Tab-separated table of C-alpha atoms and ligand atoms in Angstrom:
chain	number	residue	atom	x	y	z
G	12	MET	CA	-54.037	-108.843	-155.115
G	13	LYS	CA	-55.373	-108.654	-151.484
G	14	ILE	CA	-58.017	-106.019	-151.330
G	15	LEU	CA	-59.935	-104.595	-148.400
G	16	VAL	CA	-63.353	-103.176	-149.074
G	17	THR	CA	-64.749	-101.178	-146.109
G	18	GLY	CA	-68.604	-100.937	-146.333
G	19	GLY	CA	-68.396	-104.062	-148.580
G	20	ALA	CA	-71.763	-105.431	-147.370
G	21	GLY	CA	-73.590	-102.198	-148.654
G	22	PHE	CA	-75.019	-101.376	-151.972
G	23	ILE	CA	-71.952	-100.113	-153.984
G	24	GLY	CA	-69.428	-102.146	-151.904
G	25	SER	CA	-71.095	-105.452	-152.645
G	26	HIS	CA	-71.137	-104.816	-156.446
G	27	LEU	CA	-67.543	-103.745	-156.199
G	28	ILE	CA	-66.637	-107.073	-154.371
G	29	ASP	CA	-68.482	-108.995	-157.147
G	30	ARG	CA	-66.168	-107.450	-159.725
G	31	LEU	CA	-62.998	-107.786	-157.639
G	32	MET	CA	-63.688	-111.490	-156.840
G	33	LYS	CA	-64.533	-112.287	-160.458
G	34	GLU	CA	-61.221	-110.750	-161.491
G	35	GLY	CA	-59.384	-113.235	-159.263
G	36	ASN	CA	-58.516	-111.069	-156.256
G	37	GLU	CA	-58.532	-111.971	-152.612
G	38	VAL	CA	-61.001	-109.762	-150.872
G	39	ILE	CA	-61.652	-108.820	-147.243
G	40	CYS	CA	-65.041	-107.245	-146.568
G	41	LEU	CA	-65.241	-105.075	-143.439
G	42	ASP	CA	-68.644	-103.937	-142.343
G	43	ASN	CA	-70.609	-103.139	-139.145
G	44	PHE	CA	-73.924	-103.975	-140.997
G	45	TYR	CA	-75.507	-100.519	-140.120
G	46	THR	CA	-76.966	-100.255	-143.640
G	47	GLY	CA	-75.226	-103.238	-145.131
G	48	ASN	CA	-76.562	-106.842	-145.255
G	49	LYS	CA	-74.974	-110.276	-145.328
G	50	ARG	CA	-77.484	-111.110	-148.082
G	51	ASN	CA	-75.479	-108.857	-150.446
G	52	ILE	CA	-72.248	-110.908	-150.159
G	53	VAL	CA	-73.637	-114.292	-149.070
G	54	HIS	CA	-72.788	-115.767	-152.408
G	55	TRP	CA	-68.993	-115.349	-151.638
G	56	LEU	CA	-69.085	-116.747	-148.050
G	57	ASP	CA	-67.912	-120.241	-149.082
G	58	ASN	CA	-65.098	-118.975	-151.328
G	59	HIS	CA	-61.649	-119.288	-149.799
G	60	TYR	CA	-60.534	-116.035	-151.356
G	61	PHE	CA	-63.192	-114.074	-149.509
G	62	GLU	CA	-63.251	-113.076	-145.920
G	63	LEU	CA	-66.038	-111.201	-144.017
G	64	ILE	CA	-65.158	-109.291	-140.788
G	65	ARG	CA	-67.845	-107.572	-138.733
G	66	HIS	CA	-66.113	-104.482	-137.490
G	67	ASP	CA	-66.790	-100.806	-136.882
G	68	ILE	CA	-64.101	-98.703	-138.530
G	69	VAL	CA	-64.344	-96.155	-135.697
G	70	LYS	CA	-62.088	-98.681	-133.878
G	71	PRO	CA	-58.592	-99.430	-135.394
G	72	ILE	CA	-57.888	-102.738	-136.970
G	73	LEU	CA	-54.696	-104.455	-138.196
G	74	LEU	CA	-54.838	-106.104	-141.600
G	75	GLU	CA	-52.302	-106.823	-144.416
G	76	VAL	CA	-53.599	-105.767	-147.794
G	77	ASP	CA	-52.381	-104.224	-151.118
G	78	GLN	CA	-55.368	-101.961	-151.734
G	79	VAL	CA	-58.104	-100.382	-149.661
G	80	TYR	CA	-61.422	-99.265	-151.141
G	81	HIS	CA	-62.817	-97.098	-148.394
G	82	LEU	CA	-66.636	-97.023	-148.686
G	83	ALA	CA	-67.867	-97.479	-145.149
G	84	CYS	CA	-70.379	-94.729	-144.402
G	85	PRO	CA	-74.210	-94.587	-144.689
G	86	ALA	CA	-75.028	-92.792	-147.937
G	87	SER	CA	-78.723	-92.063	-147.662
G	88	PRO	CA	-79.866	-88.890	-145.771
G	89	VAL	CA	-82.405	-90.935	-143.725
G	90	HIS	CA	-79.577	-93.163	-142.418
G	91	TYR	CA	-76.749	-90.615	-142.039
G	92	GLN	CA	-79.087	-88.231	-140.177
G	93	PHE	CA	-80.351	-90.961	-137.799
G	94	ASN	CA	-77.186	-90.575	-135.644
G	95	PRO	CA	-75.269	-87.590	-137.144
G	96	ILE	CA	-72.454	-87.677	-134.568
G	97	LYS	CA	-71.779	-91.298	-135.469
G	98	THR	CA	-71.730	-90.235	-139.152
G	99	VAL	CA	-69.006	-87.709	-138.386
G	100	LYS	CA	-67.125	-90.258	-136.368
G	101	THR	CA	-67.283	-92.795	-139.175
G	102	ASN	CA	-66.099	-90.212	-141.704
G	103	VAL	CA	-63.361	-88.682	-139.551
G	104	VAL	CA	-62.170	-91.264	-137.058
G	105	GLY	CA	-63.022	-94.127	-139.323
G	106	THR	CA	-61.159	-92.639	-142.322
G	107	LEU	CA	-58.283	-91.745	-140.083
G	108	ASN	CA	-58.004	-95.385	-138.977
G	109	MET	CA	-58.226	-96.754	-142.514
G	110	LEU	CA	-55.567	-94.256	-143.726
G	111	GLY	CA	-53.383	-95.399	-140.811
G	112	LEU	CA	-53.827	-98.935	-141.916
G	113	ALA	CA	-52.870	-98.096	-145.438
G	114	LYS	CA	-49.883	-96.181	-144.266
G	115	ARG	CA	-48.576	-99.038	-142.091
G	116	VAL	CA	-48.851	-101.653	-144.858
G	117	LYS	CA	-48.138	-99.261	-147.780
G	118	ALA	CA	-51.427	-100.071	-149.395
G	119	ARG	CA	-53.059	-97.903	-152.087
G	120	PHE	CA	-56.067	-96.208	-150.600
G	121	LEU	CA	-59.223	-95.104	-152.518
G	122	LEU	CA	-61.700	-92.831	-150.765
G	123	ALA	CA	-65.338	-93.014	-151.831
G	124	SER	CA	-66.081	-89.303	-151.496
G	125	THR	CA	-69.222	-87.633	-152.817
G	126	SER	CA	-70.795	-84.919	-154.961
G	127	GLU	CA	-72.148	-83.625	-151.617
G	128	VAL	CA	-68.740	-81.878	-151.132
G	129	TYR	CA	-70.155	-79.382	-153.595
G	130	GLY	CA	-73.197	-78.689	-151.410
G	131	ASP	CA	-75.933	-76.713	-153.125
G	132	PRO	CA	-73.769	-75.762	-156.091
G	133	GLU	CA	-73.519	-72.330	-157.610
G	134	VAL	CA	-71.527	-73.598	-160.564
G	135	HIS	CA	-73.244	-76.036	-163.021
G	136	PRO	CA	-72.188	-78.657	-163.982
G	137	GLN	CA	-69.669	-79.196	-161.210
G	138	PRO	CA	-65.950	-79.669	-162.183
G	139	GLU	CA	-63.453	-80.958	-159.562
G	140	GLU	CA	-62.010	-77.422	-159.188
G	141	TYR	CA	-65.243	-76.057	-157.787
G	142	GLN	CA	-64.829	-75.698	-154.016
G	143	GLY	CA	-68.492	-75.989	-153.148
G	144	ASN	CA	-71.272	-74.255	-151.218
G	145	VAL	CA	-71.776	-76.347	-148.079
G	146	ASN	CA	-73.691	-75.353	-144.944
G	147	CYS	CA	-71.553	-76.389	-142.001
G	148	ILE	CA	-74.358	-76.284	-139.417
G	149	GLY	CA	-77.245	-77.947	-141.235
G	150	ILE	CA	-78.819	-81.401	-141.131
G	151	ARG	CA	-76.770	-82.635	-144.070
G	152	SER	CA	-73.492	-81.292	-142.613
G	153	CYS	CA	-72.503	-84.476	-140.721
G	154	TYR	CA	-72.240	-86.182	-144.135
G	155	ASP	CA	-71.082	-83.269	-146.340
G	156	GLU	CA	-68.466	-81.887	-143.984
G	157	GLY	CA	-67.582	-85.391	-142.819
G	158	LYS	CA	-66.714	-86.282	-146.418
G	159	ARG	CA	-64.865	-82.984	-146.888
G	160	MET	CA	-62.778	-83.824	-143.863
G	161	ALA	CA	-62.197	-87.343	-145.131
G	162	GLU	CA	-60.820	-85.740	-148.296
G	163	THR	CA	-58.720	-83.392	-146.219
G	164	LEU	CA	-57.297	-86.346	-144.208
G	165	SER	CA	-56.551	-88.305	-147.367
G	166	PHE	CA	-54.572	-85.469	-148.926
G	167	ASP	CA	-52.699	-84.806	-145.664
G	168	TYR	CA	-51.702	-88.502	-145.407
G	169	TYR	CA	-50.614	-88.266	-149.093
G	170	ARG	CA	-48.460	-85.077	-148.503
G	171	GLU	CA	-47.120	-85.943	-145.044
G	172	ASN	CA	-46.860	-89.756	-145.098
G	173	GLN	CA	-46.717	-90.470	-148.833
G	174	VAL	CA	-49.882	-92.717	-148.653
G	175	ASP	CA	-50.757	-93.657	-152.223
G	176	ILE	CA	-54.309	-92.157	-152.287
G	177	ARG	CA	-57.059	-91.932	-154.913
G	178	VAL	CA	-60.206	-89.776	-154.296
G	179	ALA	CA	-63.463	-90.457	-156.156
G	180	ARG	CA	-66.351	-87.975	-155.949
G	181	ILE	CA	-69.361	-90.258	-156.501
G	182	PHE	CA	-72.597	-88.691	-157.842
G	183	ASN	CA	-76.018	-90.309	-157.144
G	184	THR	CA	-75.789	-94.002	-157.943
G	185	TYR	CA	-78.645	-96.618	-158.090
G	186	GLY	CA	-79.216	-100.190	-158.944
G	187	PRO	CA	-80.089	-103.651	-157.625
G	188	ARG	CA	-79.579	-104.282	-153.870
G	189	MET	CA	-80.455	-100.787	-152.681
G	190	LEU	CA	-82.493	-101.213	-149.515
G	191	GLU	CA	-86.187	-100.856	-149.915
G	192	ASN	CA	-86.185	-98.522	-146.933
G	193	ASP	CA	-83.013	-96.840	-148.064
G	194	GLY	CA	-84.874	-93.537	-148.352
G	195	ARG	CA	-83.143	-92.317	-151.510
G	196	VAL	CA	-85.327	-91.212	-154.358
G	197	VAL	CA	-84.868	-94.123	-156.819
G	198	SER	CA	-85.490	-96.802	-154.191
G	199	ASN	CA	-88.423	-94.929	-152.755
G	200	PHE	CA	-90.119	-94.312	-156.115
G	201	ILE	CA	-89.632	-97.940	-157.309
G	202	SER	CA	-90.946	-99.538	-154.149
G	203	GLN	CA	-93.851	-97.124	-153.897
G	204	ALA	CA	-94.856	-97.812	-157.554
G	205	LEU	CA	-94.486	-101.607	-157.171
G	206	ARG	CA	-96.546	-101.573	-153.999
G	207	GLY	CA	-99.210	-99.294	-155.514
G	208	ASN	CA	-98.466	-96.410	-153.150
G	209	PRO	CA	-98.195	-92.798	-154.204
G	210	LEU	CA	-94.684	-91.632	-155.211
G	211	THR	CA	-93.456	-89.048	-152.702
G	212	VAL	CA	-92.039	-86.028	-154.569
G	213	TYR	CA	-90.347	-83.598	-152.218
G	214	GLY	CA	-90.962	-79.907	-153.049
G	215	ASP	CA	-92.252	-79.262	-156.545
G	216	GLY	CA	-89.942	-81.806	-158.064
G	217	SER	CA	-88.032	-79.251	-160.054
G	218	GLN	CA	-84.707	-79.995	-158.329
G	219	THR	CA	-82.306	-82.067	-160.492
G	220	ARG	CA	-80.024	-85.026	-160.081
G	221	SER	CA	-77.890	-87.135	-162.446
G	222	PHE	CA	-78.199	-90.897	-161.904
G	223	CYS	CA	-75.439	-93.380	-162.502
G	224	TYR	CA	-76.059	-97.152	-162.766
G	225	VAL	CA	-74.008	-99.088	-160.266
G	226	SER	CA	-71.994	-101.209	-162.744
G	227	ASP	CA	-70.751	-98.046	-164.482
G	228	LEU	CA	-69.785	-96.574	-161.210
G	229	VAL	CA	-67.860	-99.691	-160.058
G	230	ASP	CA	-65.990	-99.700	-163.409
G	231	GLY	CA	-64.916	-96.064	-162.685
G	232	LEU	CA	-63.782	-96.833	-159.194
G	233	ILE	CA	-61.588	-99.742	-160.406
G	234	ARG	CA	-60.134	-97.654	-163.191
G	235	LEU	CA	-59.298	-94.810	-160.811
G	236	MET	CA	-57.678	-97.159	-158.273
G	237	ASN	CA	-55.498	-98.662	-160.964
G	238	SER	CA	-54.506	-95.358	-162.625
G	239	ASP	CA	-51.657	-92.972	-161.698
G	240	TYR	CA	-53.991	-90.137	-160.998
G	241	VAL	CA	-54.617	-89.171	-157.347
G	242	GLY	CA	-57.832	-87.182	-157.971
G	243	PRO	CA	-60.269	-85.968	-157.024
G	244	VAL	CA	-62.263	-87.334	-159.941
G	245	ASN	CA	-65.960	-86.930	-160.452
G	246	LEU	CA	-67.701	-90.284	-161.247
G	247	GLY	CA	-71.356	-90.023	-162.245
G	248	ASN	CA	-73.634	-90.047	-165.183
G	249	PRO	CA	-73.969	-86.496	-166.649
G	250	ASP	CA	-77.582	-87.106	-167.878
G	251	GLU	CA	-79.539	-84.743	-165.694
G	252	TYR	CA	-83.284	-85.099	-164.751
G	253	THR	CA	-85.694	-83.293	-162.569
G	254	ILE	CA	-87.169	-85.377	-159.798
G	255	LEU	CA	-90.532	-85.026	-161.461
G	256	GLN	CA	-89.100	-86.452	-164.689
G	257	LEU	CA	-87.753	-89.385	-162.686
G	258	ALA	CA	-91.170	-89.944	-161.032
G	259	LYS	CA	-92.884	-89.940	-164.545
G	260	THR	CA	-90.338	-92.362	-165.916
G	261	ILE	CA	-90.734	-94.775	-163.130
G	262	GLN	CA	-94.545	-94.447	-163.331
G	263	ASP	CA	-94.353	-95.302	-167.056
G	264	LEU	CA	-92.129	-98.323	-166.371
G	265	VAL	CA	-93.979	-99.745	-163.373
G	266	ASN	CA	-97.444	-98.406	-162.990
G	267	PRO	CA	-98.784	-95.632	-165.237
G	268	THR	CA	-101.722	-95.127	-162.769
G	269	ALA	CA	-99.512	-94.574	-159.720
G	270	GLN	CA	-100.266	-91.216	-158.018
G	271	LEU	CA	-97.825	-88.521	-157.025
G	272	SER	CA	-97.905	-87.139	-153.560
G	273	PHE	CA	-96.112	-83.792	-152.933
G	274	LYS	CA	-94.189	-83.495	-149.541
G	275	PRO	CA	-92.176	-80.644	-148.107
G	276	LEU	CA	-88.605	-80.192	-149.456
G	277	PRO	CA	-86.067	-81.259	-146.819
G	278	GLU	CA	-83.745	-78.594	-145.397
G	279	ASP	CA	-80.633	-77.823	-147.510
G	280	ASP	CA	-81.764	-80.097	-150.360
G	281	PRO	CA	-79.437	-79.168	-153.265
G	282	ARG	CA	-81.386	-77.570	-156.186
G	283	LYS	CA	-79.410	-79.148	-158.951
G	284	ARG	CA	-76.535	-81.555	-159.469
G	285	LYS	CA	-74.702	-82.752	-162.572
G	286	PRO	CA	-71.062	-83.949	-162.868
G	287	ASP	CA	-68.536	-82.535	-165.302
G	288	ILE	CA	-66.782	-85.806	-166.155
G	289	THR	CA	-64.072	-84.372	-168.515
G	290	LYS	CA	-61.354	-85.638	-166.080
G	291	ALA	CA	-62.792	-89.202	-165.887
G	292	LYS	CA	-63.150	-89.292	-169.699
G	293	THR	CA	-59.684	-88.053	-170.499
G	294	ILE	CA	-57.611	-89.564	-167.635
G	295	LEU	CA	-59.487	-92.842	-166.963
G	296	ASN	CA	-61.027	-93.294	-170.443
G	297	TRP	CA	-64.346	-93.832	-168.543
G	298	GLN	CA	-67.870	-92.869	-169.233
G	299	PRO	CA	-71.157	-94.416	-168.251
G	300	ALA	CA	-72.636	-96.925	-170.689
G	301	ILE	CA	-76.094	-97.596	-169.144
G	302	ASN	CA	-78.848	-95.002	-169.680
G	303	LEU	CA	-81.489	-94.232	-167.109
G	304	GLU	CA	-84.285	-96.355	-168.647
G	305	GLU	CA	-82.029	-99.372	-169.052
G	306	GLY	CA	-80.708	-99.083	-165.469
G	307	LEU	CA	-84.163	-98.506	-164.018
G	308	LYS	CA	-85.506	-101.599	-165.720
G	309	LEU	CA	-82.734	-103.759	-164.144
G	310	THR	CA	-83.358	-102.169	-160.761
G	311	ILE	CA	-87.110	-102.532	-160.921
G	312	GLU	CA	-86.674	-106.339	-161.710
G	313	ASP	CA	-84.531	-106.697	-158.635
G	314	PHE	CA	-87.052	-104.824	-156.399
G	315	ARG	CA	-89.953	-106.778	-157.878
G	316	LYS	CA	-88.297	-110.012	-156.992
G	317	ARG	CA	-87.379	-108.988	-153.456
G	318	ILE	CA	-90.878	-107.645	-152.782
G	319	GLU	CA	-92.433	-110.837	-154.136
G	320	ASP	CA	-90.056	-113.020	-152.049
G	321	SER	CA	-90.856	-111.057	-148.891
G	322	GLN	CA	-94.577	-111.395	-149.561
G	323	ILE	CA	-94.191	-115.182	-149.941
G	324	ALA	CA	-92.180	-115.284	-146.661
G	325	THR	CA	-94.900	-113.312	-144.880
G	326	GLN	CA	-97.561	-115.723	-146.119
G	327	VAL	CA	-95.588	-118.702	-144.948
G	328	HIS	CA	-95.264	-117.218	-141.468
R	73	NAD	P1	-74.589	-98.134	-148.147
R	73	NAD	O1	-75.228	-97.454	-146.999
R	73	NAD	O2	-75.400	-99.120	-148.880
R	73	NAD	O3	-73.236	-98.810	-147.739
R	73	NAD	C1	-72.443	-98.275	-146.736
R	73	NAD	C2	-71.891	-99.521	-145.978
R	73	NAD	O4	-70.938	-99.028	-144.922
R	73	NAD	C3	-72.933	-100.354	-145.297
R	73	NAD	O5	-72.714	-101.707	-145.549
R	73	NAD	C4	-72.815	-100.047	-143.809
R	73	NAD	O6	-73.220	-101.090	-142.987
R	73	NAD	C5	-71.245	-99.731	-143.721
R	73	NAD	N1	-70.840	-98.881	-142.623
R	73	NAD	C6	-71.416	-97.715	-142.266
R	73	NAD	N2	-70.822	-97.229	-141.150
R	73	NAD	C7	-69.777	-98.094	-140.829
R	73	NAD	C8	-68.785	-98.142	-139.831
R	73	NAD	N3	-68.721	-97.223	-138.909
R	73	NAD	N4	-67.928	-99.273	-139.764
R	73	NAD	C9	-68.140	-100.188	-140.721
R	73	NAD	N5	-68.993	-100.216	-141.645
R	73	NAD	C10	-69.867	-99.189	-141.752
R	73	NAD	O7	-74.176	-96.974	-149.168
R	73	NAD	P2	-73.652	-96.969	-150.620
R	73	NAD	O8	-74.608	-96.308	-151.423
R	73	NAD	O9	-73.182	-98.315	-150.956
R	73	NAD	O10	-72.376	-95.993	-150.498
R	73	NAD	C11	-71.069	-96.505	-150.297
R	73	NAD	C12	-70.125	-95.382	-150.234
R	73	NAD	O11	-70.243	-94.515	-151.427
R	73	NAD	C13	-70.319	-94.385	-149.031
R	73	NAD	O12	-69.085	-93.964	-148.547
R	73	NAD	C14	-71.057	-93.219	-149.685
R	73	NAD	O13	-70.828	-92.062	-148.946
R	73	NAD	C15	-70.463	-93.198	-151.107
R	73	NAD	N6	-71.333	-92.553	-152.049
R	73	NAD	C16	-72.555	-93.197	-152.407
R	73	NAD	C17	-73.370	-92.504	-153.290
R	73	NAD	C18	-74.601	-93.200	-153.811
R	73	NAD	O14	-75.422	-92.540	-154.622
R	73	NAD	N7	-74.952	-94.410	-153.488
R	73	NAD	C19	-73.066	-91.214	-153.734
R	73	NAD	C20	-71.932	-90.618	-153.341
R	73	NAD	C21	-71.053	-91.246	-152.426
R	74	UDP	N1	-86.640	-87.053	-153.052
R	74	UDP	C1	-87.944	-87.131	-153.371
R	74	UDP	N2	-88.726	-88.151	-152.871
R	74	UDP	C2	-88.238	-89.097	-152.088
R	74	UDP	C3	-86.836	-89.109	-151.779
R	74	UDP	C4	-86.052	-88.103	-152.268
R	74	UDP	O1	-88.490	-86.213	-154.057
R	74	UDP	O2	-89.026	-89.958	-151.713
R	74	UDP	C5	-85.747	-85.959	-153.549
R	74	UDP	C6	-84.804	-85.299	-152.618
R	74	UDP	O3	-85.539	-84.256	-151.921
R	74	UDP	C7	-83.728	-84.847	-153.461
R	74	UDP	C8	-83.606	-85.880	-154.586
R	74	UDP	O4	-84.934	-86.577	-154.544
R	74	UDP	O5	-84.057	-83.595	-154.095
R	74	UDP	C9	-82.560	-86.880	-154.373
R	74	UDP	O6	-82.673	-87.411	-153.060
R	74	UDP	P1	-81.702	-88.547	-152.484
R	74	UDP	O7	-82.038	-88.681	-151.034
R	74	UDP	O8	-81.857	-89.752	-153.373
R	74	UDP	O9	-80.241	-88.106	-152.762
R	74	UDP	P2	-79.453	-86.766	-152.397
R	74	UDP	O10	-80.453	-85.629	-152.032
R	74	UDP	O11	-78.528	-87.073	-151.397
R	74	UDP	O12	-78.826	-86.371	-153.670
């Protein structure tokens, strides 16, 4: 199949491309390199079945494909809050353009939505039926409301134009290739521990998240795309941890003497988050296989190697 992956040079997108290429598909990666990097897909550049296009999805583009995985959008609060209006444009105008493309060529379209559509949830764990508790005027709104609108657009294209959509609500995902300066909790804690800096815990660390390893998530996305179910479907690991527990786990794995440094809790930071994955289990026959400790070990190895390589490069210069 000919498959378009928007945001394909990013963290999740590049792992998805690895799977799609290994399964024998032809892949077009579309990315503006805001948070993505050529390094993530460089190993496919010489392959005739792979094409890289530098393009911003806020502008329309004409391509002929069978499936679209629509992932283009910065995912970390640090990056999506850097230019919030651009984040809204990416989610709304960008998604509109990609849905228009899917409509024109009759491609199946999968939206990478997010658990952020539930906001600071009052229902725990969150099933897909829960309609959320989102602040529409806060600093996270450009992303949360942007993704909610992206879901709305997808369902309107489905109802009005018969676009064959799939909607995945992705919960916190981590793994190799996350940027060191990504700003999300797993990448921050790992790079801080490896560099011997204190781990920055926001608030008292009692807020919870559920962390899914990237290969599990990619498997869920591919299963959803190739199923008959439109969604939305939660994809995430239901094992829930406080941020303090995560910090302690990473301390134990990397550097038991690493200090913790408590910082103010960011505005609108959700207090808890855990997916109800009953639908993914029953409809997609999917559930995560990699537990937190296993996944963290693989991620730590990748960060360790990249930090060592960057130190060698600095010494050479
Ligand atoms: P990421 O920031 O690593 O990747 C996003 C990619 O999109 C980057 O390569 C970036 O350069 C590209 N991009 C951003 N704006 C663009 C634009 N206007 N035009 C073209 N390309 C653009 O993030 P990620 O963690 O890989 O997330 C991928 C998708 O999954 C995002 O849509 C995100 O909202 C969603 N998601 C991720 C998580 C998570 O925990 N990682 C959780 C929920 C949802
Ligand atoms: N967090 C933290 N220290 C950090 C980065 C994040 O304690 O260095 C906290 C953050 O306040 C939130 C949780 O970790 O409660 C997850 O943050 P992240 O940005 O990874 O994801 P999101 O809040 O979007 O789920």
